[in-house]
Every structure is written in C-alpha cells, then in structure tokens.
Coordinates of C-alpha atoms in Angstrom, one line a residue:
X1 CA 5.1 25.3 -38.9
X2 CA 5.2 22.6 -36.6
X3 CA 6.9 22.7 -33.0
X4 CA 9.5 20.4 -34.4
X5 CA 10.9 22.1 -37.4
X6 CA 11.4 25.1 -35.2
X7 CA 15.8 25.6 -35.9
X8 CA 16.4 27.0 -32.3
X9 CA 14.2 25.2 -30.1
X10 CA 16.3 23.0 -27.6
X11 CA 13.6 22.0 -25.5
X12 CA 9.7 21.6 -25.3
X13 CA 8.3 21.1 -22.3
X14 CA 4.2 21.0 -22.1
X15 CA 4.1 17.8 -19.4
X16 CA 1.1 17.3 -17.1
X17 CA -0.6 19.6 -18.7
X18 CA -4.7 19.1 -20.5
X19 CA -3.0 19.3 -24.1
X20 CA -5.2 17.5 -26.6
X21 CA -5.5 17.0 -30.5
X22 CA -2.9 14.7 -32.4
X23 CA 0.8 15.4 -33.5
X24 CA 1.2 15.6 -37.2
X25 CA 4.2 14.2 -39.3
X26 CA 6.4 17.0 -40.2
X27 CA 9.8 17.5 -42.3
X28 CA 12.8 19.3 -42.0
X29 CA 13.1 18.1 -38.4
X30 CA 15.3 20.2 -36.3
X31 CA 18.7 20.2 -35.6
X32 CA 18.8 21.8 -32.1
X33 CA 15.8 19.9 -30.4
X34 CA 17.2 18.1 -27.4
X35 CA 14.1 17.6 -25.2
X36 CA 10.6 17.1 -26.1
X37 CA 8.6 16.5 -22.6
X38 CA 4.9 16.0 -23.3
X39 CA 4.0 12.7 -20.8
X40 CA 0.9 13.5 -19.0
X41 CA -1.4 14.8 -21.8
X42 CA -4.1 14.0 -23.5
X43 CA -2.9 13.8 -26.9
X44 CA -4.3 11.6 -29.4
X45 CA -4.2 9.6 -32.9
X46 CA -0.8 8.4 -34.1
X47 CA 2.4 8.8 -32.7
X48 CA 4.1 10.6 -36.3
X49 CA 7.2 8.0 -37.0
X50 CA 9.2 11.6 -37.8
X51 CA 10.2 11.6 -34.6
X52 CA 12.7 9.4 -34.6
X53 CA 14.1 12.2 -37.4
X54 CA 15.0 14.4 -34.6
X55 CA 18.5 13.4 -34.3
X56 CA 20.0 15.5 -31.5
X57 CA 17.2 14.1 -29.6
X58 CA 18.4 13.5 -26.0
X59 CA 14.8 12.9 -23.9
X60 CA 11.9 11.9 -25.4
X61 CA 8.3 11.3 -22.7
X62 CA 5.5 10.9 -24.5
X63 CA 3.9 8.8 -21.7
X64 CA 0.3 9.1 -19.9
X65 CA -1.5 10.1 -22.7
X66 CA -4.3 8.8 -25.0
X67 CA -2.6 8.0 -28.7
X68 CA -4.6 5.2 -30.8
X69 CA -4.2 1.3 -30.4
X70 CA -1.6 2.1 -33.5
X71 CA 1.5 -0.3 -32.7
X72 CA 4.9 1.5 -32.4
X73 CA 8.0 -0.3 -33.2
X74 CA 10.2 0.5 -30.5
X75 CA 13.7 0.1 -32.6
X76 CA 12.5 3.4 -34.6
X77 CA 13.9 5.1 -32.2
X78 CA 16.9 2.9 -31.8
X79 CA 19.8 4.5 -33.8
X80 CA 19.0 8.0 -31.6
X81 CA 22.7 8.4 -30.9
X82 CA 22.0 11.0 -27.6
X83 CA 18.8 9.4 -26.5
X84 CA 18.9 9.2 -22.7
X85 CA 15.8 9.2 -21.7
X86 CA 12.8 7.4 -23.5
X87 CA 9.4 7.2 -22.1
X88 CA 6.5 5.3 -24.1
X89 CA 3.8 4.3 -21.1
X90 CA 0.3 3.9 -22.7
X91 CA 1.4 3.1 -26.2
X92 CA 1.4 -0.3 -27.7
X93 CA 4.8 -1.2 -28.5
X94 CA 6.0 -3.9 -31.5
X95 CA 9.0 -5.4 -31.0
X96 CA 11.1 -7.3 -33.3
X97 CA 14.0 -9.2 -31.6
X98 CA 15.0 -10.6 -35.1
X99 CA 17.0 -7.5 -35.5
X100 CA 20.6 -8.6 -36.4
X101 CA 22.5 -6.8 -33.6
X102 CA 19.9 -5.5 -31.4
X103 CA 23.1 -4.4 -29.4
X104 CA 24.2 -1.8 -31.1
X105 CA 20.4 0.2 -30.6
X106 CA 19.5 2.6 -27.5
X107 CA 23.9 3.7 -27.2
X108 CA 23.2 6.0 -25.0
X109 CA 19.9 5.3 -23.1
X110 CA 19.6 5.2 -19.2
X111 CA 16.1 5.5 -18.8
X112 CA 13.1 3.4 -20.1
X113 CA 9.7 3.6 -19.5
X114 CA 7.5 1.2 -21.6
X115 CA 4.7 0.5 -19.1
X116 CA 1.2 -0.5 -20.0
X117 CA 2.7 -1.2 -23.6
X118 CA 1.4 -4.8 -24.3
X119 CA 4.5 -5.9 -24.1
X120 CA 5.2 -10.1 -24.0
X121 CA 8.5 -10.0 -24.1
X122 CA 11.5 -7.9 -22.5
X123 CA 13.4 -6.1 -25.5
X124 CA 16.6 -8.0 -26.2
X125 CA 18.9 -4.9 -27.0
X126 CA 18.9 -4.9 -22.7
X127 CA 20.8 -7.9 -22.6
X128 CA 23.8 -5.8 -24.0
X129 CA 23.5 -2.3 -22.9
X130 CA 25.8 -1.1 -20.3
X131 CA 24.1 2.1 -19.6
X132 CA 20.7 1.8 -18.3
X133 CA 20.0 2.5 -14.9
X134 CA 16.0 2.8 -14.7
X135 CA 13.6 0.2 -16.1
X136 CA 9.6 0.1 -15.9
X137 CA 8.2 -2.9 -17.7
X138 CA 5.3 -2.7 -15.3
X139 CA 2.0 -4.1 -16.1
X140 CA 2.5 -5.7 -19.5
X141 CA 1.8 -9.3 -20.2
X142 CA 5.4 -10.5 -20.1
X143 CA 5.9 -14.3 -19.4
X144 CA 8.3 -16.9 -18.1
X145 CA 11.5 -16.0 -16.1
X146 CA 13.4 -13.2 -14.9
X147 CA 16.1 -13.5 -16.8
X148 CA 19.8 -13.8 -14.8
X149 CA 21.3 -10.6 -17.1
X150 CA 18.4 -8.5 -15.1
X151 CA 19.4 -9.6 -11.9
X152 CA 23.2 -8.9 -12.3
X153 CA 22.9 -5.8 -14.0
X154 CA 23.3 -2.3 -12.7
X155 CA 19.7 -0.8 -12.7
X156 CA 19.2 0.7 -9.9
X157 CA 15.5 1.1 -10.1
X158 CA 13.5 -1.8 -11.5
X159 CA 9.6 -2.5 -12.0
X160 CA 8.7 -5.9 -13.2
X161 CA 5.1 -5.9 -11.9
X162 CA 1.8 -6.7 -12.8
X163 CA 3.2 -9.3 -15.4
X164 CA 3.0 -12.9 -15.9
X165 CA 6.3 -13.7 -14.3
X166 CA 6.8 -17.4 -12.6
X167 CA 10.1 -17.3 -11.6
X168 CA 13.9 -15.5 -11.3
X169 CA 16.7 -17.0 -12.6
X170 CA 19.3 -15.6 -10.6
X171 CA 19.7 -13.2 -7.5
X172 CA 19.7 -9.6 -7.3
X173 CA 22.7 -9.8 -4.0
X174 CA 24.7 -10.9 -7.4
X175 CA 25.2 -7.9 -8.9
X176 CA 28.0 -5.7 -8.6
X177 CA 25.9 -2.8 -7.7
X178 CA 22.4 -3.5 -8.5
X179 CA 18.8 -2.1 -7.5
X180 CA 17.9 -0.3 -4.5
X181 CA 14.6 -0.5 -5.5
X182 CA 12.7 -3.5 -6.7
X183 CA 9.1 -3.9 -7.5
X184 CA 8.3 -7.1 -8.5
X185 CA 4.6 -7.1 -6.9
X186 CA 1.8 -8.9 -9.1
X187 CA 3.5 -11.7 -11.0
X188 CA 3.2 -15.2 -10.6
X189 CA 6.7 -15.7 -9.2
X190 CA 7.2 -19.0 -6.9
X191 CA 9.9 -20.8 -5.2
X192 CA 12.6 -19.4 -3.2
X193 CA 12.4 -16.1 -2.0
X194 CA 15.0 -13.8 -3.9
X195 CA 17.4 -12.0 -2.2
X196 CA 17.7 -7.7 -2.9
X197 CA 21.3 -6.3 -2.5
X198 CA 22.3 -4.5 0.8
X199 CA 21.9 -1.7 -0.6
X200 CA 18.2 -2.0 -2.0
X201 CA 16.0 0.6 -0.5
X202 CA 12.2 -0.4 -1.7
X203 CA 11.3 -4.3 -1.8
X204 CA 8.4 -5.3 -3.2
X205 CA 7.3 -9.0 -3.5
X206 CA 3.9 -9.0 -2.8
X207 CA 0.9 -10.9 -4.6
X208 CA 2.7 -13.4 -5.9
X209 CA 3.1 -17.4 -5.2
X210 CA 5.9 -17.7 -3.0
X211 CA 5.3 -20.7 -0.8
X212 CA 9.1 -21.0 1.2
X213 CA 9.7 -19.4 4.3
X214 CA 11.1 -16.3 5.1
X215 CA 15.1 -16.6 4.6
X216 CA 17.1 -16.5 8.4
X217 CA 19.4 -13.9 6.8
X218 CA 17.0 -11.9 5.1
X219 CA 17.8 -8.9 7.6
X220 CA 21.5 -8.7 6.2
X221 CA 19.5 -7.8 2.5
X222 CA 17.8 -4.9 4.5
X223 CA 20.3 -2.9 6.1
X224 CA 19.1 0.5 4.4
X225 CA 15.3 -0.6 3.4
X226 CA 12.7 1.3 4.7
X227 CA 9.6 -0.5 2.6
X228 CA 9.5 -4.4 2.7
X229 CA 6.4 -6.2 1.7
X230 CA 5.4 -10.1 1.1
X231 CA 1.9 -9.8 1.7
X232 CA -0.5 -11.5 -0.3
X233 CA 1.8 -14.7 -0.8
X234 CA 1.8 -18.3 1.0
X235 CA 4.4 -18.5 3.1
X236 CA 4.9 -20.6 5.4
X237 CA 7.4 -20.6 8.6
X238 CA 8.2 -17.8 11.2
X239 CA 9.5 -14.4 10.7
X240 CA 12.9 -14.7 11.8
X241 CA 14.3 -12.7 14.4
X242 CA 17.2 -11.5 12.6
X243 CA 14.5 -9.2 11.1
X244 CA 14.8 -6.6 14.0
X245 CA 18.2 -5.9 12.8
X246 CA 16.6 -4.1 9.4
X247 CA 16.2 -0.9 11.7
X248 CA 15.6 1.5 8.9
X249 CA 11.9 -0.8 7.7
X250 CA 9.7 2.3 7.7
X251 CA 6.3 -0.2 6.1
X252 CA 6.5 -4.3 6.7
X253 CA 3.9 -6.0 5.0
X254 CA 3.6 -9.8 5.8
X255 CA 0.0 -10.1 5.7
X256 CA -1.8 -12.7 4.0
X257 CA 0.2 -15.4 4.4
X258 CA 0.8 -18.6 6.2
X259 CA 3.2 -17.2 8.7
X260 CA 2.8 -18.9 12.3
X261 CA 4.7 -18.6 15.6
X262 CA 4.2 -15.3 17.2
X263 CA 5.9 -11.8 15.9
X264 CA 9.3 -11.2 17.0
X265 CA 9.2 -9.6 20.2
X266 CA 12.3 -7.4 19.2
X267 CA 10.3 -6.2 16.5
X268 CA 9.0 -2.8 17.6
X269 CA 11.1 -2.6 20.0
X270 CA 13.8 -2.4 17.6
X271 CA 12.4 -0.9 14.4
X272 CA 11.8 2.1 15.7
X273 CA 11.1 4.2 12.6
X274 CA 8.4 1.3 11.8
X275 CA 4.9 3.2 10.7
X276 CA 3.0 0.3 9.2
X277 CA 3.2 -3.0 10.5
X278 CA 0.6 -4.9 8.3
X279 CA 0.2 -8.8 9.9
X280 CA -3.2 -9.1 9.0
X281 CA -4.6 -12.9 7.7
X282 CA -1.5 -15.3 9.0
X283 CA -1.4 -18.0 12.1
X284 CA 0.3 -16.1 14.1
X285 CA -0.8 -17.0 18.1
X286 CA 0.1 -16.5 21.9
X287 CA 0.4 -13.4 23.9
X288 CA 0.1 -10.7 21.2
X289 CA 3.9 -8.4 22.1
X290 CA 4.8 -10.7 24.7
X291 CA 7.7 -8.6 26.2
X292 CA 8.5 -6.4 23.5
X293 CA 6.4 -2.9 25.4
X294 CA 9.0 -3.0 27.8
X295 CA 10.9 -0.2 26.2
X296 CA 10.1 3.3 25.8
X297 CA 10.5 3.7 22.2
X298 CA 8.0 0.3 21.2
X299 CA 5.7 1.8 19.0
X300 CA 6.7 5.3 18.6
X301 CA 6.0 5.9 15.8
X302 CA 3.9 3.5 14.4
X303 CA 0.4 4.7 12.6
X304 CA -1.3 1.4 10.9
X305 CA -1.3 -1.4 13.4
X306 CA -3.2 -4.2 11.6
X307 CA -2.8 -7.7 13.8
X308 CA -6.5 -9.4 12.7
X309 CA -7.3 -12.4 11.8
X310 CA -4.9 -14.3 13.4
X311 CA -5.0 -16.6 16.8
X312 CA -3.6 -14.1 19.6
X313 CA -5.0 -14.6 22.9
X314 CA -4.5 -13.3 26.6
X315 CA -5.3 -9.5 27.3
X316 CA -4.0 -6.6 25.8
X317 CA -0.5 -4.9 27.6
X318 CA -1.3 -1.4 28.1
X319 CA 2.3 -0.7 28.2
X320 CA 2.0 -1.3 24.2
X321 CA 0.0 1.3 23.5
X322 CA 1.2 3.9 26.2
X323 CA 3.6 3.7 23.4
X324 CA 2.0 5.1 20.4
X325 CA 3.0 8.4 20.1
X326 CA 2.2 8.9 16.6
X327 CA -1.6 8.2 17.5
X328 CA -1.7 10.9 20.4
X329 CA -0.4 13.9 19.0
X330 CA -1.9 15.7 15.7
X331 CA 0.8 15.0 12.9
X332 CA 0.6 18.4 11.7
X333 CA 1.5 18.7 8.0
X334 CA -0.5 16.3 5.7
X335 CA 1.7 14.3 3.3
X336 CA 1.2 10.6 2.0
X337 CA 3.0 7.7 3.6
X338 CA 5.5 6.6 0.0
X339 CA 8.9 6.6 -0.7
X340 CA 10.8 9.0 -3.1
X341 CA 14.9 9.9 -3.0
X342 CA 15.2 12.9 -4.9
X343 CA 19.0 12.4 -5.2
X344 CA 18.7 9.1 -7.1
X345 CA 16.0 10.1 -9.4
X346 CA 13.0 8.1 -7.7
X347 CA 9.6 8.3 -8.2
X348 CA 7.2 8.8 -5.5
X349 CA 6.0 5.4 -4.5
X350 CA 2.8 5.2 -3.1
X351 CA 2.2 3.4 -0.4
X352 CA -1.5 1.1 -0.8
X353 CA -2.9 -1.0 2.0
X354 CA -5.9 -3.6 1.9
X355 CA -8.5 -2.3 5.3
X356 CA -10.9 -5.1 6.0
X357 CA -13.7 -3.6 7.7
X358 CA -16.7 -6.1 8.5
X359 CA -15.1 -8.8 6.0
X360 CA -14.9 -5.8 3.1
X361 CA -11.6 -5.3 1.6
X362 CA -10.7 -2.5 -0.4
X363 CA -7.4 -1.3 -1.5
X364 CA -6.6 2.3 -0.3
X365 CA -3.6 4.7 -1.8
X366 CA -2.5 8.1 -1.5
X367 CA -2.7 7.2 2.6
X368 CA -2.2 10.5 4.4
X369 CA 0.6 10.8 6.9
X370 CA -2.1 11.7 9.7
X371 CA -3.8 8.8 9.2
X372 CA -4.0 6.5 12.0
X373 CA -5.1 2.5 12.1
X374 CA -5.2 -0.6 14.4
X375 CA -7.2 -3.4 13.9
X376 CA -6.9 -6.5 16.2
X377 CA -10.3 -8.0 15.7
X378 CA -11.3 -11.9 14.7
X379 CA -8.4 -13.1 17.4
X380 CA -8.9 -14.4 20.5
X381 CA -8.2 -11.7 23.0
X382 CA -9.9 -11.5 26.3
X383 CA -10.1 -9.3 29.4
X384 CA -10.9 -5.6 29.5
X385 CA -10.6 -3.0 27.0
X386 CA -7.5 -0.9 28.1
X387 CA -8.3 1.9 29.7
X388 CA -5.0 3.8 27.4
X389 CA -6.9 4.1 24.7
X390 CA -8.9 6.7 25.8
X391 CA -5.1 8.8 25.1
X392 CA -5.0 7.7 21.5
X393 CA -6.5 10.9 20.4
X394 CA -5.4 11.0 16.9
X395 CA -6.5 7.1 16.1
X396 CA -9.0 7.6 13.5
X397 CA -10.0 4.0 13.3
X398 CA -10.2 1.2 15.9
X399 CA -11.5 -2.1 15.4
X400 CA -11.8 -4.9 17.9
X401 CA -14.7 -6.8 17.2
X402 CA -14.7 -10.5 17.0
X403 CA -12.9 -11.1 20.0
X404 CA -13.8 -11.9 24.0
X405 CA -13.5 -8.7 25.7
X406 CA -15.3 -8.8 28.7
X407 CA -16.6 -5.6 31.5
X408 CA -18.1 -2.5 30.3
X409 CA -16.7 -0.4 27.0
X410 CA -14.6 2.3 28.6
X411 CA -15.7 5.9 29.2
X412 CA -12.3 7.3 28.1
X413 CA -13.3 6.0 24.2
X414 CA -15.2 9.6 24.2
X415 CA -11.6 11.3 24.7
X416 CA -10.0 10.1 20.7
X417 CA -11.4 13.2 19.7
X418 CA -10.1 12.2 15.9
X419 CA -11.8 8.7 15.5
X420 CA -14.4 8.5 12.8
X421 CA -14.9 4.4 12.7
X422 CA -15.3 1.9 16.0
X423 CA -16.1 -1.3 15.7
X424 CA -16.3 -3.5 18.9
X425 CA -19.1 -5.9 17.8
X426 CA -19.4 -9.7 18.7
X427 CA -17.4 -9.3 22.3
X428 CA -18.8 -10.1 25.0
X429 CA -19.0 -6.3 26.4
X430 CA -22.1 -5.5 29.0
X431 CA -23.3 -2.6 30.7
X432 CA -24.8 0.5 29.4
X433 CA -23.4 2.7 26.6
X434 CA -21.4 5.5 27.8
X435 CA -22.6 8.9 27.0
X436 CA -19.4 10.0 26.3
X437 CA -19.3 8.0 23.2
X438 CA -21.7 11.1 22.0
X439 CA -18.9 13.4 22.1
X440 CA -17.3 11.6 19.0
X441 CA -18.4 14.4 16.7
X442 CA -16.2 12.9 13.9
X443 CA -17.6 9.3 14.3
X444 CA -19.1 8.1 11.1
X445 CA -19.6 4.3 12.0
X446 CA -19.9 2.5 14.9
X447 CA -20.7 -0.9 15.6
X448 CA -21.7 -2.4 18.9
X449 CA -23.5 -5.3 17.9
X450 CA -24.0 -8.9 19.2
X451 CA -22.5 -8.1 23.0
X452 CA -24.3 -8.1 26.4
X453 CA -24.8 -4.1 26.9
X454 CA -28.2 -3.0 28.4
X455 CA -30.1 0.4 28.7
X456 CA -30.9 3.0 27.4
X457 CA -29.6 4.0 23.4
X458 CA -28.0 7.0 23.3
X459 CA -30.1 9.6 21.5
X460 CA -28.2 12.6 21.0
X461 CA -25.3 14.0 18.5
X462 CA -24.5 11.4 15.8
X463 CA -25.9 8.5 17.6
X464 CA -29.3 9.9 15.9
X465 CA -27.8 8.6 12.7
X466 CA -27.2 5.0 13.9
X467 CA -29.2 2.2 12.4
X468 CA -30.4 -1.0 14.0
X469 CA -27.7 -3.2 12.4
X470 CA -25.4 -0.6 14.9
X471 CA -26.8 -1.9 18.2
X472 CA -28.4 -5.6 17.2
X473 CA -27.4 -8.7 19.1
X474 CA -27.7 -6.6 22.4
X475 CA -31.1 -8.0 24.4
X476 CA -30.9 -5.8 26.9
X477 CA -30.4 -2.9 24.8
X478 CA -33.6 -0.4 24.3
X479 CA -34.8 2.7 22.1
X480 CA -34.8 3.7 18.8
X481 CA -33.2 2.8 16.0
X482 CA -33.9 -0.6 17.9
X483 CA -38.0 -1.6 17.8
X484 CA -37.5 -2.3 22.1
X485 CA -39.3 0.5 24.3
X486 CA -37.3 0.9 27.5
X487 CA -39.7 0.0 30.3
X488 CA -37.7 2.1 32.7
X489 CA -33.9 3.6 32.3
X490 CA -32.7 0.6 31.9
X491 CA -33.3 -3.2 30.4
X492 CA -32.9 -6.2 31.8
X493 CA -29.7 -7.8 32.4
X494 CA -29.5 -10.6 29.6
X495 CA -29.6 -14.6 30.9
X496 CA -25.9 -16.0 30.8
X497 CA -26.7 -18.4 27.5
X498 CA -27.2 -15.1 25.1
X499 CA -23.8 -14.2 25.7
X500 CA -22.1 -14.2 21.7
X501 CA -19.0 -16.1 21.2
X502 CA -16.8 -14.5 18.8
X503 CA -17.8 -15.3 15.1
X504 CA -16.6 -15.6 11.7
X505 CA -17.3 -12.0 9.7
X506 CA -20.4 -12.1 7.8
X507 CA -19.1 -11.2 4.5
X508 CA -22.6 -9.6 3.6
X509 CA -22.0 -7.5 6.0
X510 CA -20.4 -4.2 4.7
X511 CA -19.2 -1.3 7.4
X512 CA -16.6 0.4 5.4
X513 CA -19.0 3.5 4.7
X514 CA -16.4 6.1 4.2
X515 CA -15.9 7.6 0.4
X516 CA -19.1 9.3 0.2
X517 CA -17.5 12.6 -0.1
X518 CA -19.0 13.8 3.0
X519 CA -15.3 15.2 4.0
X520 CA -15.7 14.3 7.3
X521 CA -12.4 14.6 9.4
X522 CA -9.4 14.1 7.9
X523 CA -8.8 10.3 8.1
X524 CA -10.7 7.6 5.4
X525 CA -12.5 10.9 3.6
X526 CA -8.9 11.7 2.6
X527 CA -8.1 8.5 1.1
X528 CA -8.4 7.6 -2.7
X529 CA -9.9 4.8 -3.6
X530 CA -8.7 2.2 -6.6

C-alpha cells in the first residue's frame, strides 16, 4: 500500500532527509492527505502524475531532489483547490500558456518554488492571482522584461535571478505593498536603476548591466534594509550622500563598478550596524575616510573592509581603525553573516563575497560571523604602517600590498594573535623582519616580497614553511628559503634604484592557499567554497 492511499494520513513529512528510490503511481488516493513534505531527498525516476489526485492537498515540496529529465506540466496541479504551497525546484517544468483561462488555476496558492526548472517563460496564471506572496523563478532561462504586474504586485519575497532578464518594466516603489525582499542578481538587466519599496529588507542587484548612476534618493528606498548590493555592474557617478541615511544597511556591496569621487565620509560614521563594506574595483580616490573617524562609533562593528583597487592616496588615519571593535574582541558564537526573518517566512540568505588575494578571485559563502577582512592593497597609500593594527587581534586577514608604505613593518603585527593570511608585498618597507612576526602560530601565508627589508630570514615557527616566492624582490634579504648566505647578521642595505614601485597584480600569481582542509584557525578554513 502506498504512503498515499493511506485513509488517515494528514501529513508526511520525510524532508532533508537521504530518502532514495522512485515514487510509484498509485490509486485510490486519499482523502485526508493535506501535506506531503519530501524536498531535500534523493528520490528518483518520474514524478507519478497521481498526485495531482490528492485533492485535499494543501502543501506539496518535492524540491532538491534527483527525479529524471521527465517534463512536468505544471497546470497538473492547477485545479488543487487547497494548494498553498507548491515547491518543484530541480524538476523540468512544461508550461502551456495556451490554456483558456489560466486564471482560474493555483485558487489558493501563496507559495511557489519552481527554481532550476528550465523555465523560459514566467507562468501566466501569475498575472491573475491575487494570493501569492513568495515567488522563486531563480536560475531558469527566462528572457526579456520584467513584466510591470510583477512589480506592482504584492509578493513580498521575490527571486528573479540567474536568468536572462534585460530589463523591468515598471517599479517595485509602485506597488501597494510589495517585496521586502528582492533578488534580482545574475540577469542581464540595464538602464535605470529600479527602485525597491521602503519597506524592502534584502536588495539584490548585482551582476547585471546597469550603467546609470546611483539614484540621489535611493536612501529614502532603504529605510529598513540591512543587505544592499550593486556590485559587479558599471555604474558610473558617486555614491550619494543621502546613503548614510539607510542606517539599518547591515552588507553594502558597490564593488566592481565605475563609481568615482571618494566614499561618503558620513558613511561609517553613520551606518553603524554596517559589517561589510565591499568597495573593491571602482575609481574611487583622495584621502581614504577623510573625516569620517572622528566619531566613536565609525567602524564598530564592521568585519569585511575591502577598499582595493581603487586610487586612494595619503596615509592611513589611525583613528579609523582604533574603531574596529568587531576585529579586537573574539565574536564568541559562530554563525554565518545572511539574512533570515522568521516572522515573515524567509529563507536564510547567504551572504557570498568575491576575496581577491594576489589577483585570484574566488567566491566564498557560508562566511562565519567571526570572520574578519580588510584589504586596501593596489591603491596608492603612503607613509607608515599604523602602529593600531597591532590591536586588531581578531583580523584574520590583512592585505596591503601594492601600495607605498614606507619605514619598517611594525613589531605590534606579532600581537593579531587570530590572523592566518598577510600580505604586504610590493611596498616599499625596509629594515629587518621582526621576530615577532614568528608568534603568528595561525599564519598560513605571508607575503613580503618586492620591498627593501634586509637581514636575517626568520627561521623558526611557521616561517620554516615559507617559500622563496614569500621573501623575493628583497636584495638585502638573506637565508633559506632564499639561495643568499648571510655574510654576517645582517645584509646590505639595498642602493636607492632597487626600491619597487607599486605594480599591477601578477595574475599568475596565486596566494589564496586556504581550503586545503588543514582546519587551521577558524577564519578562511571555515569558509565554503563554490
């Protein structure tokens, strides 16, 4: 007797579990079954059409498993007068829009998952139903606009990416209540940027082909947001100040863009909840927080700090970083930096960030809470390396190369007991490597290539397990892994004409070494990988 026929059952719930095999087609459906819950499986075969038999049928997640290339029609389960809650992720979906009143299918349904169905087209029975408040038609091959009716309409959770979008019709601040959380990452969307409702929570409009600016008003569109990212776009203009006003933005993504100008200076001054401030690959230049550390509460709690690549100059404010509280103190219980509201039904949305490590980019997800970030390398910044970062002891990552920092590498580096990557290559650093640098038990890479230091190479601890590409570019530098003996203690002090101007990265040149399952720390070894 099959699981379906059973005359009492109300509700089968096997989810997220390691069930295999195939369902079979049965008869004499039941008359009680109300919830059938087995997304996250590994089931197999054909989805049996006797499904759609089970007419009391109020949730239905068949999702995240492994069922045959078998197209479904999706209006089979259409006339299910109770159905609520469909979810069809993974399964190849046929849709025939030639139905004569597509309106009168789904009466009832609020929630609909069809992502990774093959989909080219959004289902027209949408267009008329008044009930649905969560769609995901993410990753599908759907084309052409963003249809107005989707825009104005009263989802309040809505995933549109990884398709072949190219453009919006209307404006999500249209609607009369509308989404407070928007995903429409991975698309080919250009033109203007559209505006969210007040209201909206989660704003994603990355990797697409925006070219505008970033609207004046934007800020009013972000009153409760606390994740806001146009990264990966090519927009052009400033970021407008008006954005310090968006005081709940918990992750800001702008990088890889055209932005120029500097950053706000009321931005982390402001934002205080800010965590991630991701600026990387823009044309952003002058002093880098020009009078925005003047305040206690810049930086407080801010965790991934990612600046590169852009044309800041002058020296670095040690008021800035005096700041960071969030990278001095251990951040005790290990979560992942996302977004989820329980009371409005939301998934947990992962937050992913792009680390460019030596001119390697991978993307990184599941990024623990306690994981800590800046990166202000290939700018232009000169002067000496402040001493304050000796105080970020929870930093687990600090890179800096590609610059013009001058003087000797602090001593106080050897106090961020946590750090496990530092990269200060292609300054123009000089004296001798400070032994404290060997009390980095958790340091995994280090790069101090192509600067002016001299002596002695530190021989103890993990410096053992330093290679030559760790220490090249550094004449007066001696002792193994380098092929120089060390005449004395010390090497000569390099002429003046083998001092290294910053350079571009050498994108041969891979230092992201993490992922090797060592477990070291609790940092990069932590992160997974896509």
């Amino acid at each position: 007797m099959s699981l379906f026929t059973l005359p009492i059952l109300e509700e089968l719930n096997r989810a997220d579990n390691k069930l295999s095999g195939q369902l079979q087609e049965f008869t004499n459906a039941s008359s009680t079954l109300q919830s059938v819950l087995l997304h996250g499986n590994n089931l197999q075969g054909k989805l049996p059409k006797s499904l759609a038999d089970l007419s009391t049928l109020m949730s239905l997640y068949l999702g995240s498993n492994n069922f045959d290339d078998s197209l479904v029609e999706l209006e089979l389960f259409g006339h299910l007068q109770n159905l609520t809650d469909l979810d069809l992720s993974g399964i190849n979906m046929l849709i025939f829009d030639q139905i004569a009143d597509s309106s009168r299918l789904f009466p009832s349904l609020t929630v609909l998952e069809l992502n990774s169905c093959n989909l080219t087209t959004i289902p027209s029975f949408l267009k008329h139903s008044k009930n649905v408040e969560y769609l995901d038609l993410s990753n599908n091959r759907i084309n052409g606009a963003i249809p107005n009716w989707i825009c104005s309409s009263s989802l309040f959770y809505l995933n549109l990416s990884s398709n072949l979008f190219t453009s919006v019709e209307g404006s999500f601040s249209n609607s009369s209540t509308g989404s407070v959380f928007i995903d429409l990452h991975s698309n080919l969307l250009q033109g203007l940027i559209p505006l969210p409702l007040p209201n909206s929570i989660l704003v994603d409009y990355s990797n697409n082909l925006f070219t505008s600016s970033i609207p004046f008003n934007i800020s009013y569109y972000l009153k409760k947001t606390t994740f806001f990212s146009l990264s990966n776009n090519s927009l052009t203009g400033e970021v407008p100040s008006s954005i310090c006003t968006a005081t709940k933005l918990y992750i800001f993504y702008i990088s890889h863009n055209n932005l120029s100008s500097s950053i706000p200076a009321c931005l982390l001054e402001s934002l205080i909840h800010l965590g991630v401030l991701h600026a990387r690959e823009n044309s952003f230049q002058g002093s880098m927080m020009a009078g925005i550390c003047e305040s206690n509460r810049s930086f407080v709690n801010l965790q991934i700090f990612d600046i590169s690549s852009n044309h800041f100059t002058g020296s670095l404010p040690s008021e800035c970083f005096k700041s960071m509280k969030a990278m001095m103190v251990h951040q005790g219980q290990m979560e992942t930096i996302g977004y989820r509201d329980i009371s409005l039904g939301l998934p947990y949305y992962q937050d992913t960030i792009t680390v460019d490590l030596k001119g390697f980019e991978m993307k990184l997800v599941k990024i623990l809470t306690t994981f800590t970030f800046i990166n202000l390398s290939d700018n232009q910044f000169v002067g000496n390396i402040p001493q304050v970062f000796g105080d970020l002891k929870s930093l687990h990552c600090l890179n800096m190369s590609l610059n013009g920092f001058t003087s000797e590498i602090p001593r106080v580096l050897g106090d961020m007991s946590d750090l496990e990557a530092l990269d200060l290559s292609r300054n123009q650093l000089s004296r001798v490597i400070p032994s404290s640098l060997t009390s980095l038990t958790f340091l995994e890479f280090l790069n101090l290539s192509n600067n002016n230091l001299v002596g002695r190479v530190p021989q103890i601890y993990k410096f053992s397990t330093f290679s030559n590409s760790s220490f090249e570019g550094n004449l007066g530098l001696c002792w193994s892994p380098l092929s120089k003996d060390c005449i004395n203690s010390t090497s000569v002090e390099p002429s003046s004409d083998s001092k290294n101007a910053p350079a571009k990265f050498d994108m041969d040149e891979i230092w992201f070494w993490m992922f090797t399952g060592l477990g070291y720390g609790v940092g990069f070894a932590a992160v997974i990988i896509y």
